[in-house]
Structure formats: C-alpha cells, structure tokens
PDB file of C-alpha atoms and ligand atoms in Angstrom:
ATOM      1  CA  MET U1063      49.432 186.423  -1.851  1.00  0.00           C
ATOM      2  CA  ARG U1064      52.799 188.011  -1.057  1.00  0.00           C
ATOM      3  CA  ARG U1065      54.061 191.037  -3.009  1.00  0.00           C
ATOM      4  CA  PHE U1066      56.814 189.150  -4.857  1.00  0.00           C
ATOM      5  CA  ASP U1067      55.241 185.732  -5.331  1.00  0.00           C
ATOM      6  CA  GLY U1068      56.339 184.388  -8.724  1.00  0.00           C
ATOM      7  CA  ARG U1069      58.854 187.201  -9.230  1.00  0.00           C
ATOM      8  CA  VAL U1070      62.604 187.028  -9.601  1.00  0.00           C
ATOM      9  CA  ALA U1071      64.973 189.600  -8.104  1.00  0.00           C
ATOM     10  CA  PHE U1072      68.665 190.047  -8.899  1.00  0.00           C
ATOM     11  CA  VAL U1073      70.488 191.764  -6.014  1.00  0.00           C
ATOM     12  CA  THR U1074      74.119 192.861  -6.349  1.00  0.00           C
ATOM     13  CA  GLY U1075      76.389 192.931  -3.319  1.00  0.00           C
ATOM     14  CA  ALA U1076      73.835 190.685  -1.634  1.00  0.00           C
ATOM     15  CA  ALA U1077      76.190 188.613   0.504  1.00  0.00           C
ATOM     16  CA  HIS U1078      76.608 191.164   3.306  1.00  0.00           C
ATOM     17  CA  GLY U1079      75.082 194.224   4.910  1.00  0.00           C
ATOM     18  CA  ILE U1080      72.285 196.108   3.204  1.00  0.00           C
ATOM     19  CA  GLY U1081      72.245 193.818   0.147  1.00  0.00           C
ATOM     20  CA  ARG U1082      71.841 190.783   2.361  1.00  0.00           C
ATOM     21  CA  ALA U1083      68.910 192.393   4.213  1.00  0.00           C
ATOM     22  CA  ILE U1084      67.304 193.242   0.854  1.00  0.00           C
ATOM     23  CA  ALA U1085      67.724 189.658  -0.386  1.00  0.00           C
ATOM     24  CA  ILE U1086      66.181 188.287   2.835  1.00  0.00           C
ATOM     25  CA  ARG U1087      63.268 190.770   2.712  1.00  0.00           C
ATOM     26  CA  LEU U1088      62.432 190.086  -0.942  1.00  0.00           C
ATOM     27  CA  ALA U1089      62.662 186.329  -0.355  1.00  0.00           C
ATOM     28  CA  ALA U1090      60.371 186.641   2.698  1.00  0.00           C
ATOM     29  CA  GLU U1091      57.862 188.370   0.426  1.00  0.00           C
ATOM     30  CA  GLY U1092      57.970 185.520  -2.079  1.00  0.00           C
ATOM     31  CA  ALA U1093      60.709 186.417  -4.564  1.00  0.00           C
ATOM     32  CA  ALA U1094      63.209 183.982  -5.992  1.00  0.00           C
ATOM     33  CA  VAL U1095      66.475 185.809  -5.333  1.00  0.00           C
ATOM     34  CA  VAL U1096      69.737 185.882  -7.249  1.00  0.00           C
ATOM     35  CA  VAL U1097      72.459 186.587  -4.693  1.00  0.00           C
ATOM     36  CA  ALA U1098      75.168 188.206  -6.823  1.00  0.00           C
ATOM     37  CA  ASP U1099      78.419 189.086  -5.058  1.00  0.00           C
ATOM     38  CA  LEU U1100      82.176 189.234  -5.275  1.00  0.00           C
ATOM     39  CA  ASP U1101      82.234 187.070  -2.145  1.00  0.00           C
ATOM     40  CA  GLY U1102      81.044 183.823  -3.708  1.00  0.00           C
ATOM     41  CA  GLU U1103      81.308 181.843  -0.486  1.00  0.00           C
ATOM     42  CA  ALA U1104      79.072 184.169   1.548  1.00  0.00           C
ATOM     43  CA  ALA U1105      76.675 184.448  -1.413  1.00  0.00           C
ATOM     44  CA  GLY U1106      76.430 180.650  -1.524  1.00  0.00           C
ATOM     45  CA  ALA U1107      75.744 180.453   2.213  1.00  0.00           C
ATOM     46  CA  LEU U1108      72.930 183.017   1.976  1.00  0.00           C
ATOM     47  CA  ALA U1109      71.375 181.303  -1.053  1.00  0.00           C
ATOM     48  CA  ARG U1110      71.372 177.981   0.851  1.00  0.00           C
ATOM     49  CA  THR U1111      69.682 179.648   3.843  1.00  0.00           C
ATOM     50  CA  LEU U1112      67.020 181.218   1.603  1.00  0.00           C
ATOM     51  CA  ALA U1113      66.422 177.860  -0.112  1.00  0.00           C
ATOM     52  CA  GLU U1114      66.115 176.106   3.273  1.00  0.00           C
ATOM     53  CA  HIS U1115      63.322 178.546   4.073  1.00  0.00           C
ATOM     54  CA  GLY U1116      61.518 177.460   0.939  1.00  0.00           C
ATOM     55  CA  GLY U1117      62.507 180.234  -1.481  1.00  0.00           C
ATOM     56  CA  GLY U1118      64.055 179.964  -4.919  1.00  0.00           C
ATOM     57  CA  ALA U1119      67.640 181.164  -4.668  1.00  0.00           C
ATOM     58  CA  LEU U1120      70.742 181.209  -6.810  1.00  0.00           C
ATOM     59  CA  ALA U1121      74.202 182.347  -5.744  1.00  0.00           C
ATOM     60  CA  THR U1122      76.436 183.778  -8.389  1.00  0.00           C
ATOM     61  CA  HIS U1123      80.005 184.985  -8.079  1.00  0.00           C
ATOM     62  CA  CYS U1124      79.715 188.300  -9.884  1.00  0.00           C
ATOM     63  CA  ASP U1125      82.054 191.285  -9.923  1.00  0.00           C
ATOM     64  CA  VAL U1126      80.067 194.271 -11.208  1.00  0.00           C
ATOM     65  CA  ARG U1127      83.314 195.817 -12.536  1.00  0.00           C
ATOM     66  CA  ASP U1128      83.503 192.976 -15.064  1.00  0.00           C
ATOM     67  CA  ARG U1129      81.084 193.145 -18.007  1.00  0.00           C
ATOM     68  CA  GLU U1130      81.435 189.422 -18.836  1.00  0.00           C
ATOM     69  CA  ALA U1131      80.817 188.422 -15.227  1.00  0.00           C
ATOM     70  CA  VAL U1132      77.631 190.514 -15.115  1.00  0.00           C
ATOM     71  CA  ARG U1133      76.483 189.129 -18.468  1.00  0.00           C
ATOM     72  CA  SER U1134      76.968 185.525 -17.416  1.00  0.00           C
ATOM     73  CA  ALA U1135      75.361 186.075 -13.981  1.00  0.00           C
ATOM     74  CA  VAL U1136      72.252 187.569 -15.605  1.00  0.00           C
ATOM     75  CA  ALA U1137      72.184 184.741 -18.162  1.00  0.00           C
ATOM     76  CA  ALA U1138      72.473 182.143 -15.363  1.00  0.00           C
ATOM     77  CA  ALA U1139      69.572 183.804 -13.532  1.00  0.00           C
ATOM     78  CA  ALA U1140      67.386 183.867 -16.641  1.00  0.00           C
ATOM     79  CA  THR U1141      68.188 180.228 -17.417  1.00  0.00           C
ATOM     80  CA  ARG U1142      67.443 179.114 -13.873  1.00  0.00           C
ATOM     81  CA  PHE U1143      64.246 181.095 -13.280  1.00  0.00           C
ATOM     82  CA  GLY U1144      63.077 181.955 -16.819  1.00  0.00           C
ATOM     83  CA  ARG U1145      62.462 185.625 -16.026  1.00  0.00           C
ATOM     84  CA  LEU U1146      63.798 188.676 -14.228  1.00  0.00           C
ATOM     85  CA  ASP U1147      61.441 191.225 -12.653  1.00  0.00           C
ATOM     86  CA  VAL U1148      63.578 193.234 -10.254  1.00  0.00           C
ATOM     87  CA  LEU U1149      67.182 194.449 -10.273  1.00  0.00           C
ATOM     88  CA  VAL U1150      68.679 195.974  -7.139  1.00  0.00           C
ATOM     89  CA  ASN U1151      71.945 197.827  -7.756  1.00  0.00           C
ATOM     90  CA  ASN U1152      73.355 197.683  -4.259  1.00  0.00           C
ATOM     91  CA  VAL U1153      77.128 197.572  -4.777  1.00  0.00           C
ATOM     92  CA  GLY U1154      78.909 200.754  -3.728  1.00  0.00           C
ATOM     93  CA  VAL U1155      82.539 201.223  -2.786  1.00  0.00           C
ATOM     94  CA  ALA U1156      83.752 203.993  -0.487  1.00  0.00           C
ATOM     95  CA  GLY U1157      87.084 204.258   1.295  1.00  0.00           C
ATOM     96  CA  GLU U1158      90.088 206.364   2.085  1.00  0.00           C
ATOM     97  CA  TRP U1159      90.253 209.325  -0.254  1.00  0.00           C
ATOM     98  CA  ASP U1160      92.403 212.455  -0.454  1.00  0.00           C
ATOM     99  CA  PHE U1161      91.263 214.748  -3.255  1.00  0.00           C
ATOM    100  CA  GLU U1162      94.624 216.487  -3.500  1.00  0.00           C
ATOM    101  CA  LYS U1163      96.620 213.265  -3.793  1.00  0.00           C
ATOM    102  CA  ALA U1164      94.258 210.857  -5.540  1.00  0.00           C
ATOM    103  CA  GLY U1165      95.010 209.787  -9.108  1.00  0.00           C
ATOM    104  CA  ASP U1166      92.893 208.123 -11.770  1.00  0.00           C
ATOM    105  CA  ASP U1167      93.145 204.694 -10.164  1.00  0.00           C
ATOM    106  CA  GLU U1168      91.802 205.897  -6.818  1.00  0.00           C
ATOM    107  CA  TRP U1169      88.966 207.682  -8.617  1.00  0.00           C
ATOM    108  CA  ALA U1170      88.094 204.555 -10.616  1.00  0.00           C
ATOM    109  CA  GLN U1171      88.347 202.276  -7.567  1.00  0.00           C
ATOM    110  CA  GLN U1172      85.282 203.944  -6.056  1.00  0.00           C
ATOM    111  CA  SER U1173      83.407 205.369  -9.029  1.00  0.00           C
ATOM    112  CA  ASP U1174      83.601 202.346 -11.309  1.00  0.00           C
ATOM    113  CA  PRO U1175      81.888 199.709  -9.143  1.00  0.00           C
ATOM    114  CA  THR U1176      79.485 202.289  -7.701  1.00  0.00           C
ATOM    115  CA  LEU U1177      78.251 203.903 -10.926  1.00  0.00           C
ATOM    116  CA  GLY U1178      79.748 201.861 -13.781  1.00  0.00           C
ATOM    117  CA  GLY U1179      78.619 198.630 -12.107  1.00  0.00           C
ATOM    118  CA  ALA U1180      75.015 199.818 -12.024  1.00  0.00           C
ATOM    119  CA  VAL U1181      75.170 200.785 -15.712  1.00  0.00           C
ATOM    120  CA  ARG U1182      76.509 197.333 -16.643  1.00  0.00           C
ATOM    121  CA  CYS U1183      73.860 195.545 -14.590  1.00  0.00           C
ATOM    122  CA  VAL U1184      71.017 197.591 -16.068  1.00  0.00           C
ATOM    123  CA  GLN U1185      72.274 197.104 -19.632  1.00  0.00           C
ATOM    124  CA  GLU U1186      72.571 193.329 -19.216  1.00  0.00           C
ATOM    125  CA  ALA U1187      69.305 192.882 -17.302  1.00  0.00           C
ATOM    126  CA  LEU U1188      67.203 195.227 -19.439  1.00  0.00           C
ATOM    127  CA  PRO U1189      66.070 192.734 -22.114  1.00  0.00           C
ATOM    128  CA  HIS U1190      64.648 190.549 -19.325  1.00  0.00           C
ATOM    129  CA  LEU U1191      63.199 193.418 -17.275  1.00  0.00           C
ATOM    130  CA  LEU U1192      61.349 194.757 -20.321  1.00  0.00           C
ATOM    131  CA  ARG U1193      59.647 191.370 -20.664  1.00  0.00           C
ATOM    132  CA  ALA U1194      58.602 191.158 -16.995  1.00  0.00           C
ATOM    133  CA  PRO U1195      54.832 190.558 -17.026  1.00  0.00           C
ATOM    134  CA  GLY U1196      54.002 193.288 -14.484  1.00  0.00           C
ATOM    135  CA  GLY U1197      56.704 195.662 -15.718  1.00  0.00           C
ATOM    136  CA  GLY U1198      60.331 195.560 -14.597  1.00  0.00           C
ATOM    137  CA  SER U1199      61.686 197.481 -11.637  1.00  0.00           C
ATOM    138  CA  VAL U1200      65.180 198.711 -10.846  1.00  0.00           C
ATOM    139  CA  VAL U1201      66.060 200.089  -7.431  1.00  0.00           C
ATOM    140  CA  SER U1202      69.534 201.514  -6.958  1.00  0.00           C
ATOM    141  CA  ILE U1203      71.137 202.162  -3.611  1.00  0.00           C
ATOM    142  CA  GLY U1204      72.497 205.688  -3.604  1.00  0.00           C
ATOM    143  CA  SER U1205      73.490 207.590  -0.493  1.00  0.00           C
ATOM    144  CA  VAL U1206      72.854 210.880   1.224  1.00  0.00           C
ATOM    145  CA  ASN U1207      76.407 211.566  -0.039  1.00  0.00           C
ATOM    146  CA  GLY U1208      74.895 211.822  -3.511  1.00  0.00           C
ATOM    147  CA  LEU U1209      72.399 214.479  -2.372  1.00  0.00           C
ATOM    148  CA  ALA U1210      74.580 216.898  -0.416  1.00  0.00           C
ATOM    149  CA  ALA U1211      78.203 217.306   0.618  1.00  0.00           C
ATOM    150  CA  PHE U1212      79.274 214.824   3.304  1.00  0.00           C
ATOM    151  CA  GLY U1213      82.858 214.302   2.024  1.00  0.00           C
ATOM    152  CA  GLY U1214      84.457 211.623  -0.172  1.00  0.00           C
ATOM    153  CA  GLU U1215      84.265 213.180  -3.633  1.00  0.00           C
ATOM    154  CA  ALA U1216      84.772 210.001  -5.705  1.00  0.00           C
ATOM    155  CA  TYR U1217      82.142 207.970  -3.856  1.00  0.00           C
ATOM    156  CA  SER U1218      79.760 210.911  -3.529  1.00  0.00           C
ATOM    157  CA  ALA U1219      80.008 211.958  -7.185  1.00  0.00           C
ATOM    158  CA  ALA U1220      79.327 208.358  -8.229  1.00  0.00           C
ATOM    159  CA  LYS U1221      76.266 208.269  -5.956  1.00  0.00           C
ATOM    160  CA  ALA U1222      75.072 211.597  -7.406  1.00  0.00           C
ATOM    161  CA  GLY U1223      75.587 210.058 -10.845  1.00  0.00           C
ATOM    162  CA  LEU U1224      73.240 207.247  -9.863  1.00  0.00           C
ATOM    163  CA  VAL U1225      70.520 209.834  -9.228  1.00  0.00           C
ATOM    164  CA  SER U1226      70.854 211.200 -12.746  1.00  0.00           C
ATOM    165  CA  LEU U1227      71.023 207.693 -14.201  1.00  0.00           C
ATOM    166  CA  THR U1228      67.819 206.793 -12.359  1.00  0.00           C
ATOM    167  CA  GLN U1229      65.966 209.872 -13.616  1.00  0.00           C
ATOM    168  CA  ASN U1230      67.129 209.495 -17.218  1.00  0.00           C
ATOM    169  CA  LEU U1231      66.367 205.788 -17.426  1.00  0.00           C
ATOM    170  CA  ALA U1232      62.956 206.320 -15.798  1.00  0.00           C
ATOM    171  CA  LEU U1233      62.022 208.558 -18.719  1.00  0.00           C
ATOM    172  CA  ARG U1234      63.707 206.420 -21.351  1.00  0.00           C
ATOM    173  CA  TYR U1235      62.045 203.154 -20.348  1.00  0.00           C
ATOM    174  CA  GLY U1236      58.678 204.300 -18.986  1.00  0.00           C
ATOM    175  CA  ARG U1237      56.879 203.190 -22.137  1.00  0.00           C
ATOM    176  CA  ARG U1238      59.586 202.479 -24.672  1.00  0.00           C
ATOM    177  CA  GLY U1239      59.584 198.728 -24.141  1.00  0.00           C
ATOM    178  CA  ARG U1240      56.529 198.098 -26.247  1.00  0.00           C
ATOM    179  CA  GLU U1241      58.193 199.958 -29.067  1.00  0.00           C
ATOM    180  CA  LEU U1242      61.432 197.978 -28.585  1.00  0.00           C
ATOM    181  CA  LEU U1243      59.797 194.585 -28.213  1.00  0.00           C
ATOM    182  CA  GLY U1244      56.725 195.052 -30.381  1.00  0.00           C
ATOM    183  CA  THR U1245      54.668 193.590 -27.531  1.00  0.00           C
ATOM    184  CA  GLY U1246      53.484 194.595 -24.042  1.00  0.00           C
ATOM    185  CA  PRO U1247      53.731 195.350 -21.213  1.00  0.00           C
ATOM    186  CA  GLY U1248      57.363 196.408 -21.652  1.00  0.00           C
ATOM    187  CA  TRP U1249      58.179 199.161 -19.217  1.00  0.00           C
ATOM    188  CA  VAL U1250      60.741 199.412 -16.461  1.00  0.00           C
ATOM    189  CA  ARG U1251      60.524 201.690 -13.410  1.00  0.00           C
ATOM    190  CA  PHE U1252      63.755 203.140 -12.023  1.00  0.00           C
ATOM    191  CA  ASN U1253      63.978 204.469  -8.469  1.00  0.00           C
ATOM    192  CA  LEU U1254      66.707 205.162  -5.952  1.00  0.00           C
ATOM    193  CA  VAL U1255      66.936 204.791  -2.189  1.00  0.00           C
ATOM    194  CA  ALA U1256      69.452 207.128  -0.543  1.00  0.00           C
ATOM    195  CA  PRO U1257      70.481 205.789   2.881  1.00  0.00           C
ATOM    196  CA  GLY U1258      72.100 207.755   5.657  1.00  0.00           C
ATOM    197  CA  THR U1259      74.534 205.980   7.974  1.00  0.00           C
ATOM    198  CA  VAL U1260      73.614 202.302   8.253  1.00  0.00           C
ATOM    199  CA  ARG U1261      75.123 199.879  10.743  1.00  0.00           C
ATOM    200  CA  THR U1262      76.994 197.359   8.555  1.00  0.00           C
ATOM    201  CA  ARG U1263      80.511 195.920   8.580  1.00  0.00           C
ATOM    202  CA  VAL U1264      81.801 199.110   6.935  1.00  0.00           C
ATOM    203  CA  TRP U1265      81.517 200.731  10.392  1.00  0.00           C
ATOM    204  CA  GLU U1266      82.974 197.757  12.281  1.00  0.00           C
ATOM    205  CA  GLY U1267      85.423 198.772  14.988  1.00  0.00           C
ATOM    206  CA  ARG U1268      84.146 202.375  15.027  1.00  0.00           C
ATOM    207  CA  PRO U1269      81.358 202.318  17.645  1.00  0.00           C
ATOM    208  CA  GLU U1270      82.215 205.811  18.968  1.00  0.00           C
ATOM    209  CA  GLU U1271      81.881 207.263  15.484  1.00  0.00           C
ATOM    210  CA  LEU U1272      78.481 205.595  15.025  1.00  0.00           C
ATOM    211  CA  GLU U1273      77.371 206.868  18.426  1.00  0.00           C
ATOM    212  CA  SER U1274      78.355 210.423  17.588  1.00  0.00           C
ATOM    213  CA  PHE U1275      76.619 210.167  14.182  1.00  0.00           C
ATOM    214  CA  ALA U1276      73.455 208.961  15.896  1.00  0.00           C
ATOM    215  CA  LYS U1277      73.190 212.315  17.711  1.00  0.00           C
ATOM    216  CA  GLN U1278      73.101 214.133  14.359  1.00  0.00           C
ATOM    217  CA  TYR U1279      70.077 212.182  13.166  1.00  0.00           C
ATOM    218  CA  PRO U1280      66.671 213.724  13.912  1.00  0.00           C
ATOM    219  CA  LEU U1281      65.343 210.238  14.717  1.00  0.00           C
ATOM    220  CA  GLY U1282      68.199 209.767  17.202  1.00  0.00           C
ATOM    221  CA  ARG U1283      69.776 206.648  15.759  1.00  0.00           C
ATOM    222  CA  VAL U1284      71.655 205.365  12.736  1.00  0.00           C
ATOM    223  CA  GLY U1285      69.887 203.059  10.305  1.00  0.00           C
ATOM    224  CA  GLU U1286      69.778 199.278  10.268  1.00  0.00           C
ATOM    225  CA  PRO U1287      70.018 197.301   7.003  1.00  0.00           C
ATOM    226  CA  GLU U1288      66.368 196.292   7.443  1.00  0.00           C
ATOM    227  CA  ASP U1289      65.303 199.981   7.326  1.00  0.00           C
ATOM    228  CA  ILE U1290      66.731 200.170   3.815  1.00  0.00           C
ATOM    229  CA  ALA U1291      65.377 196.772   2.753  1.00  0.00           C
ATOM    230  CA  ALA U1292      61.818 197.831   3.648  1.00  0.00           C
ATOM    231  CA  ALA U1293      62.038 200.887   1.370  1.00  0.00           C
ATOM    232  CA  VAL U1294      63.573 198.879  -1.457  1.00  0.00           C
ATOM    233  CA  ALA U1295      60.827 196.262  -1.205  1.00  0.00           C
ATOM    234  CA  PHE U1296      58.184 199.001  -1.441  1.00  0.00           C
ATOM    235  CA  LEU U1297      59.726 200.671  -4.512  1.00  0.00           C
ATOM    236  CA  ALA U1298      60.342 197.326  -6.229  1.00  0.00           C
ATOM    237  CA  SER U1299      56.779 196.141  -5.613  1.00  0.00           C
ATOM    238  CA  ALA U1300      53.490 196.789  -7.391  1.00  0.00           C
ATOM    239  CA  ASP U1301      52.584 199.089  -4.463  1.00  0.00           C
ATOM    240  CA  ALA U1302      54.861 201.596  -6.225  1.00  0.00           C
ATOM    241  CA  ALA U1303      53.376 200.899  -9.676  1.00  0.00           C
ATOM    242  CA  TRP U1304      53.026 204.614 -10.502  1.00  0.00           C
ATOM    243  CA  ILE U1305      56.322 205.688  -9.005  1.00  0.00           C
ATOM    244  CA  THR U1306      59.353 206.074 -11.222  1.00  0.00           C
ATOM    245  CA  GLY U1307      62.370 208.369 -11.289  1.00  0.00           C
ATOM    246  CA  VAL U1308      62.225 209.193  -7.577  1.00  0.00           C
ATOM    247  CA  VAL U1309      64.918 209.509  -4.972  1.00  0.00           C
ATOM    248  CA  LEU U1310      63.788 208.338  -1.553  1.00  0.00           C
ATOM    249  CA  PRO U1311      66.088 209.341   1.294  1.00  0.00           C
ATOM    250  CA  VAL U1312      65.951 206.699   4.041  1.00  0.00           C
ATOM    251  CA  ASP U1313      68.100 208.629   6.413  1.00  0.00           C
ATOM    252  CA  GLY U1314      66.472 209.250   9.799  1.00  0.00           C
ATOM    253  CA  GLY U1315      65.783 212.813   8.644  1.00  0.00           C
ATOM    254  CA  ILE U1316      69.414 213.902   8.204  1.00  0.00           C
ATOM    255  CA  THR U1317      68.777 215.623   4.862  1.00  0.00           C
ATOM    256  CA  ALA U1318      65.594 217.353   6.052  1.00  0.00           C
ATOM    257  CA  GLY U1319      67.392 220.322   7.616  1.00  0.00           C
ATOM    258  CA  HIS U1320      70.074 221.362  10.045  1.00  0.00           C
ATOM    259  CA  PRO U1321      69.834 219.429  13.345  1.00  0.00           C
ATOM    260  CA  ALA U1322      72.208 221.906  15.019  1.00  0.00           C
ATOM    261  CA  PHE U1323      69.390 224.490  14.968  1.00  0.00           C
ATOM    262  CA  PHE U1324      67.157 222.179  17.011  1.00  0.00           C
ATOM    263  CA  TYR U1325      69.386 220.108  19.267  1.00  0.00           C
ATOM    264  CA  ASP U1326      72.376 220.415  21.496  1.00  0.00           C
ATOM    265  CA  LEU U1327      74.618 217.930  19.674  1.00  0.00           C
ATOM    266  CA  ARG U1328      77.435 217.801  22.242  1.00  0.00           C
TER     267      ARG U1328
HETATM  268  N1  NAD S 528      76.571 201.383   5.420  1.00  0.00           N
HETATM  269  C1  NAD S 528      76.311 202.677   5.232  1.00  0.00           C
HETATM  270  O1  NAD S 528      76.444 203.522   6.155  1.00  0.00           O
HETATM  271  C2  NAD S 528      75.805 203.161   3.887  1.00  0.00           C
HETATM  272  C3  NAD S 528      75.297 204.465   3.802  1.00  0.00           C
HETATM  273  C4  NAD S 528      74.811 204.926   2.577  1.00  0.00           C
HETATM  274  C5  NAD S 528      74.851 204.090   1.472  1.00  0.00           C
HETATM  275  N2  NAD S 528      75.366 202.825   1.592  1.00  0.00           N
HETATM  276  C6  NAD S 528      75.405 202.008   0.385  1.00  0.00           C
HETATM  277  O2  NAD S 528      74.761 200.772   0.610  1.00  0.00           O
HETATM  278  C7  NAD S 528      75.335 199.768  -0.223  1.00  0.00           C
HETATM  279  C8  NAD S 528      75.726 198.563   0.608  1.00  0.00           C
HETATM  280  O3  NAD S 528      76.666 198.975   1.597  1.00  0.00           O
HETATM  281  P1  NAD S 528      76.964 198.098   2.905  1.00  0.00           P
HETATM  282  O4  NAD S 528      77.226 199.043   4.011  1.00  0.00           O
HETATM  283  O5  NAD S 528      75.932 197.031   3.060  1.00  0.00           O
HETATM  284  O6  NAD S 528      78.376 197.425   2.498  1.00  0.00           O
HETATM  285  P2  NAD S 528      78.952 195.954   2.813  1.00  0.00           P
HETATM  286  O7  NAD S 528      80.420 196.067   2.648  1.00  0.00           O
HETATM  287  O8  NAD S 528      78.418 195.436   4.095  1.00  0.00           O
HETATM  288  O9  NAD S 528      78.359 195.067   1.630  1.00  0.00           O
HETATM  289  C9  NAD S 528      78.721 195.318   0.311  1.00  0.00           C
HETATM  290  C10 NAD S 528      78.606 194.034  -0.482  1.00  0.00           C
HETATM  291  O10 NAD S 528      79.000 194.313  -1.839  1.00  0.00           O
HETATM  292  C11 NAD S 528      79.909 193.315  -2.274  1.00  0.00           C
HETATM  293  N3  NAD S 528      80.766 193.880  -3.320  1.00  0.00           N
HETATM  294  C12 NAD S 528      81.727 194.831  -3.176  1.00  0.00           C
HETATM  295  N4  NAD S 528      82.281 195.107  -4.384  1.00  0.00           N
HETATM  296  C13 NAD S 528      81.647 194.332  -5.292  1.00  0.00           C
HETATM  297  C14 NAD S 528      81.764 194.149  -6.687  1.00  0.00           C
HETATM  298  N5  NAD S 528      82.683 194.823  -7.396  1.00  0.00           N
HETATM  299  N6  NAD S 528      80.943 193.270  -7.310  1.00  0.00           N
HETATM  300  C15 NAD S 528      80.023 192.566  -6.600  1.00  0.00           C
HETATM  301  N7  NAD S 528      79.878 192.673  -5.266  1.00  0.00           N
HETATM  302  C16 NAD S 528      80.683 193.542  -4.624  1.00  0.00           C
HETATM  303  C17 NAD S 528      80.665 192.902  -1.023  1.00  0.00           C
HETATM  304  O11 NAD S 528      81.279 191.630  -1.160  1.00  0.00           O
HETATM  305  C18 NAD S 528      79.534 192.941   0.015  1.00  0.00           C
HETATM  306  O12 NAD S 528      78.832 191.716   0.047  1.00  0.00           O
HETATM  307  C19 NAD S 528      76.505 200.457  -0.946  1.00  0.00           C
HETATM  308  O13 NAD S 528      76.085 200.921  -2.199  1.00  0.00           O
HETATM  309  C20 NAD S 528      76.808 201.634  -0.053  1.00  0.00           C
HETATM  310  O14 NAD S 528      77.445 202.678  -0.752  1.00  0.00           O
HETATM  311  C21 NAD S 528      75.842 202.343   2.759  1.00  0.00           C
END
C-alpha cells in the first residue's frame, strides 16, 4: 500500500520545476494528480506522462490570480475524481524588484499570485478537503525569503504571509470541520515547506550564481526539485498525521546559522 493510494492531490504550478517534481512524487506514491498551471500545454504533457505510468491525472489550465479559473479547476477535479485530499500551493512569482521605484502594480505582480493565489485555492478547495476521509492536507511552498531577509521585499513579504496563513488556518481548521459539516472526520492540516535555492528554470543561464550560492550552503550544494517534493510528500501524507501549522525549511542548512563563521566562502 502506497502512502497516497486512493487519494487525490491538486498541485498548482505543477507543469515545471518544483511543482512538477511534487506531482511526479505524489503520483509515484499512488495519488491521482491534478496538474494545475498557467502553461496548459506543459500541464497536459505531464498529465499524459503520469497517465501512461498508470496514475490518474488531469491537466487544467488554471491561473491562480483568477478566482473563476481556480473555482472551475477545483470543480473539474472534484467531478473527475469525486474527492480532493491534498492541495499543494506551489505557485510563487519573484522577479526584478526595486523598492524605491516599484509601484502598486509591481507589488501586486509578485504578491498576488504568491499569497493571494494560495488564499483563493484554499477557499475553493476547502469544502472538498474538509470531506476527505482521512482529513485534508494543505502544503504551501514558502521560501527561506519568508523566514529572514534575503532581498526582494514583495516576494519575501508574500512568502512570510504564507507562514502566517498556514499557522492561522491550522488552528482554524484543526477540528472545525465537524462543526461546519455536521459529520466527521472534517479537519484539514496546513503546513509549509520553505526551500532554499533550488535548481529550476528560474536560475537558467546563471550557473556561476548557483555555484557561488552552493558555497553558502552548509550541505555544500543547492537543492534539487526532488528534495522539496520529498518533504511535501511527507507533510501531505498520513505519516504527518499529528503535524499541523509547521514551517519546515528544506534549505541545506542555510537558515541554521551563519556559514561565514565556519567556512572560508571565497
Ligand atoms: N527555485 C528556487 O530557487 C526557489 C526557492 C525557494 C522557493 N521557491 C518557490 O518554489 C515554487 C516553485 O518555483 P520554481 O522554481 O519551480 O518555478 P518554475 O518557474 O520552474 O515553476 C513555476 C510554475 O508555476 C506556474 N505558474 C506561474 N504563475 C502561475 C499562475 N499565476 N497560475 C498558475 N500557475 C502559474 C508556471 O507556469 C510554472 O509551471 C515557487 O513558489 C517559488 O517561489 C523556489
């Protein structure tokens, strides 16, 4: 029996990078996976690959900035699979940012998909997650940028917001479902994985930068998408049944202390 046999997972931003690795990992552990992404073509290709390997899979073109798109993607998932057990809020948007010059649009460009998108997805998925037979589970992808200052105020503040959202919703929905639904089990666990630098297309064309980052990491390398997927699978699974409201840095040790005190970083 695999950890996600019979379960359905909805993963946002699942067509590339970390989201893709999460979708593949959950599918390998038995989940039917909803590959929700702005890039409908790549989402479709991944869903076909997962299906070829025997898993249930559904691709949905879904922009997490758009409430209606999220609503209809969740509805399509529920219609297709009849349930929703796991939501992974993986979409996050970083980019060029100058605090002194940025206006409201630049702020919203990064904060809205990163934090607002997660709120929309949770709100739309919640009625299904509360009905999940073993309890629902939400795992959001934060960042070490949400735990300490690494630059990029709009992105980082949105990631810090995800931490607070995770903690608040963990308390709100730990046992409230039964009260809301009038029937059990009816709880949802909320946890967050905070990655350090992970080798995805966002670093494409910047190998020197990645190499110099690697020296800063106590474990001597940057992360791979599969490092993050493994942690997400744990927190989403019944192995983490008594874990809610936590922030798990998956960061090669970068937030543990000050590497400069231990290593020559030149
Ligand atoms: N790569 C890193 O170094 C790193 C570090 C810390 C945290 N993270 C976080 O991990 C997550 C994934 O990052 P990644 O590096 O895999 O990025 P990526 O660009 O490789 O993948 C992001 C995916 O999200 C999709 N997407 C973007 N905007 C969307 C929207 N509005 N609606 C739906 N889908 C959308 C993209 O099409 C893409 O498939 C993000 O939340 C990011 O902030 C990444």
